[in-house]
CSV table of C-alpha atoms in Angstrom, one decimal:
chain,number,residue,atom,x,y,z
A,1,UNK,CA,-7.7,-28.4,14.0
A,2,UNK,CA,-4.8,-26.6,15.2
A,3,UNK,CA,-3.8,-23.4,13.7
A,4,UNK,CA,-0.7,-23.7,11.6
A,5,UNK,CA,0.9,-20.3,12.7
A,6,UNK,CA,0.2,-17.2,15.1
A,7,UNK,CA,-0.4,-14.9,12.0
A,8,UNK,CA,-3.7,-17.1,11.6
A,9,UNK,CA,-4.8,-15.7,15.0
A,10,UNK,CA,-3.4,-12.2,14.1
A,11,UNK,CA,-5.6,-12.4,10.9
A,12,UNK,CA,-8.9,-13.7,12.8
A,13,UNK,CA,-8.8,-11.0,15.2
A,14,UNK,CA,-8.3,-8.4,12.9
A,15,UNK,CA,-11.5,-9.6,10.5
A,16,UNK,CA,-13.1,-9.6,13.7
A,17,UNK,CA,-12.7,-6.0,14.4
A,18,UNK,CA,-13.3,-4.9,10.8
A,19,UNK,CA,-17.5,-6.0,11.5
A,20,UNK,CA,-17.5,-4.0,14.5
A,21,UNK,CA,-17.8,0.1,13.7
A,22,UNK,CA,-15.0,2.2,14.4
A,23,UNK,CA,-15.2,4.9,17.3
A,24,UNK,CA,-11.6,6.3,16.8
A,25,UNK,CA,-10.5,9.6,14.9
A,26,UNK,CA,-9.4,10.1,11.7
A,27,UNK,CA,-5.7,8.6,10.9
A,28,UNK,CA,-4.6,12.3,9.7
A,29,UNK,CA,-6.2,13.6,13.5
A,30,UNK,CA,-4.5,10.7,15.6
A,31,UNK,CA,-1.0,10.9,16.8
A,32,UNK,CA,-0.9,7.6,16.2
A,33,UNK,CA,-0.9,5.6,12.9
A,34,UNK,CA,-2.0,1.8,12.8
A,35,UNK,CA,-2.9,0.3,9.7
A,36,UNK,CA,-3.8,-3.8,8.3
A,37,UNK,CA,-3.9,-4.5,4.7
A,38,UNK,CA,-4.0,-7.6,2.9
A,39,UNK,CA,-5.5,-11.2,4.4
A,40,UNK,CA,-5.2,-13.9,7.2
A,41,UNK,CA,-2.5,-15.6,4.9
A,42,UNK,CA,-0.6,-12.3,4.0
A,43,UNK,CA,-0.5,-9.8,6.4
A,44,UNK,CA,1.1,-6.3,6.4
A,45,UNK,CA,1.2,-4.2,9.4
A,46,UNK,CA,2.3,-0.9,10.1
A,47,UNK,CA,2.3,1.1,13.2
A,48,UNK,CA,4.1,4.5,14.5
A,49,UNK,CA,3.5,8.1,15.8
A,50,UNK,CA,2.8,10.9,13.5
A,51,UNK,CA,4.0,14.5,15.4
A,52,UNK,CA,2.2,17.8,15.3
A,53,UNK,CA,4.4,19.7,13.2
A,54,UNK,CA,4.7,21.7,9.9
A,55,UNK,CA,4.4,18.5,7.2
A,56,UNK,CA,2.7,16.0,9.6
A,57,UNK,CA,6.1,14.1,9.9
A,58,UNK,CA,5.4,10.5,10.6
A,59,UNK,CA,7.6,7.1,11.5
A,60,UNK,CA,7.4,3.9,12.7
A,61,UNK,CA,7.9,0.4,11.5
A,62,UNK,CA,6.5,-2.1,9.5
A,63,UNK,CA,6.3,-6.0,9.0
A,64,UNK,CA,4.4,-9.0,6.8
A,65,UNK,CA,2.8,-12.3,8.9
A,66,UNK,CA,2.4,-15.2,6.6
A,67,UNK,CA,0.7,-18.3,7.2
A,68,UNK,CA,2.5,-21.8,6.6
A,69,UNK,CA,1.1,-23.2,3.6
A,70,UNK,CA,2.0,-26.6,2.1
A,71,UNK,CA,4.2,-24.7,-0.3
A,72,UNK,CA,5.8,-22.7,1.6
A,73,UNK,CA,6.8,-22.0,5.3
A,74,UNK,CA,5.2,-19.2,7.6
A,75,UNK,CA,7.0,-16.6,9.1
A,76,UNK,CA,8.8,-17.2,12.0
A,77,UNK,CA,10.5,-14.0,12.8
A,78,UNK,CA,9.0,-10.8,11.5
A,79,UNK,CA,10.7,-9.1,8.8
A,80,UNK,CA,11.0,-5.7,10.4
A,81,UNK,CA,11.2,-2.4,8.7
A,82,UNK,CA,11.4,1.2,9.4
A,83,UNK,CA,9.8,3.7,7.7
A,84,UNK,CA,9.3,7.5,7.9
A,85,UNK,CA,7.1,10.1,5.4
A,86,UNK,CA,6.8,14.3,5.4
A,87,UNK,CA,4.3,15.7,3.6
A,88,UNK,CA,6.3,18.8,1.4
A,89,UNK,CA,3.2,19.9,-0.4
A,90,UNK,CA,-0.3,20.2,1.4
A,91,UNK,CA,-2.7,20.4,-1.5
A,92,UNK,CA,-6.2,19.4,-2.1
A,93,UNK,CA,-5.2,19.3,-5.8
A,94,UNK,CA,-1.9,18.3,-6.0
A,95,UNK,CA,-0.5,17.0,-3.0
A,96,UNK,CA,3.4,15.5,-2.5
A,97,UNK,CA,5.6,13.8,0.3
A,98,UNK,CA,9.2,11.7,0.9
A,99,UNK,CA,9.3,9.0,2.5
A,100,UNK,CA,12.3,6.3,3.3
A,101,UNK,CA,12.4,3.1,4.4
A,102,UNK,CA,14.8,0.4,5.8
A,103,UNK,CA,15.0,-3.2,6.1
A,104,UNK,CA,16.7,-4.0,9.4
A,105,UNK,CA,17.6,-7.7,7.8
A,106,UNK,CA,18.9,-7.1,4.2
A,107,UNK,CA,20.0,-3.6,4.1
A,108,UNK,CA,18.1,-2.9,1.5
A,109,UNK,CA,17.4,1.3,2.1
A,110,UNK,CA,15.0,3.7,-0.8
A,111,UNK,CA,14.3,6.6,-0.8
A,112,UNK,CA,10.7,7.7,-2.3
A,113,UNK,CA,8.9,10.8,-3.9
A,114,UNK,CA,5.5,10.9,-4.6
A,115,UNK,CA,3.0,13.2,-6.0
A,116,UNK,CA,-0.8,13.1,-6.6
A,117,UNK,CA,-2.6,15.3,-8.6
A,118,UNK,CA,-6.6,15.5,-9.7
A,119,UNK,CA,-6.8,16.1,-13.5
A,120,UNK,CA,-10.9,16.4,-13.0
A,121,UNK,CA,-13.1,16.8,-10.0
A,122,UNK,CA,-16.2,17.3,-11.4
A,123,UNK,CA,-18.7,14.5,-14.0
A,124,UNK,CA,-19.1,11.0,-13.3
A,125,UNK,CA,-15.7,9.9,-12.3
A,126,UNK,CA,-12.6,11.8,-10.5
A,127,UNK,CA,-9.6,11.6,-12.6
A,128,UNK,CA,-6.3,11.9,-11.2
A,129,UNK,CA,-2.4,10.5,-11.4
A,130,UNK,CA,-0.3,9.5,-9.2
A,131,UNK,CA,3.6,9.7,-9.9
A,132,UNK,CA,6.3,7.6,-7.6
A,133,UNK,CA,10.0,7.9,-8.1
A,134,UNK,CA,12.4,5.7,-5.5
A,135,UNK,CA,16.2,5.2,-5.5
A,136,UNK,CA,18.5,3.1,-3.4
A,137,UNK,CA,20.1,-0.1,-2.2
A,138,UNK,CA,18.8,-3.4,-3.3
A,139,UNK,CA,18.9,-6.3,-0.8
A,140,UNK,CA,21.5,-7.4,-2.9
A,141,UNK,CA,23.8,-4.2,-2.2
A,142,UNK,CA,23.0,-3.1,-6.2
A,143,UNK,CA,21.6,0.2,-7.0
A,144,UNK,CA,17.8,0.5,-7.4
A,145,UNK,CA,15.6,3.5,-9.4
A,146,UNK,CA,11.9,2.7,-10.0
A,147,UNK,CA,9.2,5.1,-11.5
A,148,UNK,CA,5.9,4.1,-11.5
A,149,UNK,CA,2.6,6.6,-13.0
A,150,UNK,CA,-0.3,5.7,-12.1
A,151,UNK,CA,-4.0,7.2,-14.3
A,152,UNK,CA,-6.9,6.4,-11.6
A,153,UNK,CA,-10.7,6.9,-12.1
A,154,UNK,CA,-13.1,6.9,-9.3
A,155,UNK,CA,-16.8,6.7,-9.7
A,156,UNK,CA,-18.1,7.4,-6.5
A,157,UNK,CA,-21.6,6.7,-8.0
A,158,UNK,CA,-21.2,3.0,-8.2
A,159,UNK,CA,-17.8,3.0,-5.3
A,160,UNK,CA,-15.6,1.5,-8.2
A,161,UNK,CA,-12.1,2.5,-9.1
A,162,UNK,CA,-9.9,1.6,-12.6
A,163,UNK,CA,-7.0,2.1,-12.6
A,164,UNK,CA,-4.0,1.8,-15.6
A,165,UNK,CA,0.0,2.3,-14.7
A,166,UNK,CA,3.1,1.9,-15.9
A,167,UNK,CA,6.9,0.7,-14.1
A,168,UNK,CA,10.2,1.6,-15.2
A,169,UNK,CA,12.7,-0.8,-13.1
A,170,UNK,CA,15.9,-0.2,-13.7
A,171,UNK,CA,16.8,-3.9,-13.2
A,172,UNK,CA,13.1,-5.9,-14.5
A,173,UNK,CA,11.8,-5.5,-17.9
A,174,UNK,CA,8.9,-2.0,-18.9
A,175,UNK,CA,5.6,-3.2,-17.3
A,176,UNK,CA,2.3,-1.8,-17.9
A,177,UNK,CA,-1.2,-3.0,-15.7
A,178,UNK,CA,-5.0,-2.1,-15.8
A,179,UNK,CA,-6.8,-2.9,-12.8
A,180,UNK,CA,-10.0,-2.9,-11.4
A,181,UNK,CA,-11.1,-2.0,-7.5
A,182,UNK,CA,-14.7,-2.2,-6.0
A,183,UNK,CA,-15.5,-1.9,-2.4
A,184,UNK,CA,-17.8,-4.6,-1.2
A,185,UNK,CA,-18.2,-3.5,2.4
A,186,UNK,CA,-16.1,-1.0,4.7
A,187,UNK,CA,-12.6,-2.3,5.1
A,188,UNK,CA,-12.9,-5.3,2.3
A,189,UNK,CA,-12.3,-4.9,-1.2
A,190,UNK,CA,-11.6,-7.0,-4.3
A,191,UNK,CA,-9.5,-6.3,-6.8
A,192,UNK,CA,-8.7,-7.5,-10.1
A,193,UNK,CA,-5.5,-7.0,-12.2
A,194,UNK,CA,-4.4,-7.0,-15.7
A,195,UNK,CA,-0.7,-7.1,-15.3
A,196,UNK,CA,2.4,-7.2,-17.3
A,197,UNK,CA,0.6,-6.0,-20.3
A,198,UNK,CA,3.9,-5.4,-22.8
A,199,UNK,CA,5.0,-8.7,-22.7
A,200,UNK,CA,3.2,-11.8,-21.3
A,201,UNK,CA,-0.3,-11.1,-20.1
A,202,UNK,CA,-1.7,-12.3,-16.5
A,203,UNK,CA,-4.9,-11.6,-14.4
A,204,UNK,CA,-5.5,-12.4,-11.2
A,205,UNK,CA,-8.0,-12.2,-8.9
A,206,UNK,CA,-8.4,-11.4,-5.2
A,207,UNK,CA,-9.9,-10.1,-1.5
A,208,UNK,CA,-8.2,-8.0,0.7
A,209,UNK,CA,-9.2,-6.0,3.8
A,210,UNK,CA,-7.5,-2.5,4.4
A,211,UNK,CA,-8.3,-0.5,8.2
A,212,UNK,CA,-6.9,2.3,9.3
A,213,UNK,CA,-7.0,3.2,13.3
């Protein structure tokens, strides 16, 4: 049978290179960044340089393949993005950069700052919070602010992550998620969410792979 779209191809290519073991450097070594996360129907790709200077500065671009489904169409031409990040705290504790990104097709522009920060190292799980603020342009030309914390627990014991956040949107209702995250083999993980927890419940289940070169 025919394959419906090229990102099927994309996707089967990349599973492929997940089961063989990975000979390059580490991402934060490599001057260049190249990175697959999601699924053969939903992928998100993101490549660029990162340069050898005070804060790691690092850009590039970004896009998302879909595959045609009966409800609704694959993508034809690549959404394309830019994207740039500077780390302006190097911490092993509590770490923080800015990043920005750009959607050459809508417009839409934000700015982001995020911060992590380990609450406890030591006993059975890591503890630490995460903490995202972004402002910009919507696609619709409106004025977007988001804030998002997130409380994550690691337990390295059993490779298992929960996870509990919270989003303040200026333009979408207060949500509230719990999640769950457990690594089933390098580069695939399933996940399961809890999501929109303040007002109308949903879960939902799923499998996604996530390499970094």
């Amino acid at each position: 049978m025919a394959l419906k779209s090229p990102v099927a191809a994309v996707g089967i290519s990349l599973l492929v290179s997940l089961a063989l073991p990975s000979t390059a450097a580490k991402a934060e070594e490599s001057p260049f960044v190249w990175s697959a996360t999601g699924s053969p129907e939903d992928l998100g790709i993101r490549t660029g340089l990162a340069l050898d200077l005070p804060g790691r500065p690092r850009f590039g671009s970004e896009s998302n393949l879909r595959l045609s489904t009966g409800l609704q169409s694959g993508t034809v031409h690549p959404p394309m993005r830019l994207w740039g990040e500077v780390d302006v705290r190097k911490s092993d504790v509590a770490p923080a950069s800015i990043g920005v990104r750009l959607d050459l097709v809508s417009g839409a522009a934000r700015a982001a700052l995020r911060q992590s920060r380990t609450i406890t190292a030591n006993g059975p799980a890591v503890v630490s919070l995460n903490r995202t603020f972004e402002a910009g342009r919507r696609s619709n030309g409106e004025s977007g602010f988001l804030a998002r914390q997130d409380l994550r627990l690691a337990f390295s014991d059993i490779d298992t992550i929960v996870t509990g956040g919270i989003l303040m949107d200026n333009k979408a209702p207060f949500r509230a998620e719990v999640g769950l995250e457990k690594n089933l083999r390098p580069g695939i993980r399933l996940n399961a969410t809890l999501s929109d927890l303040a007002h109308k419940p949903n879960a939902r289940l799923n499998a996604r792979f996530e390499r970094q070169w």
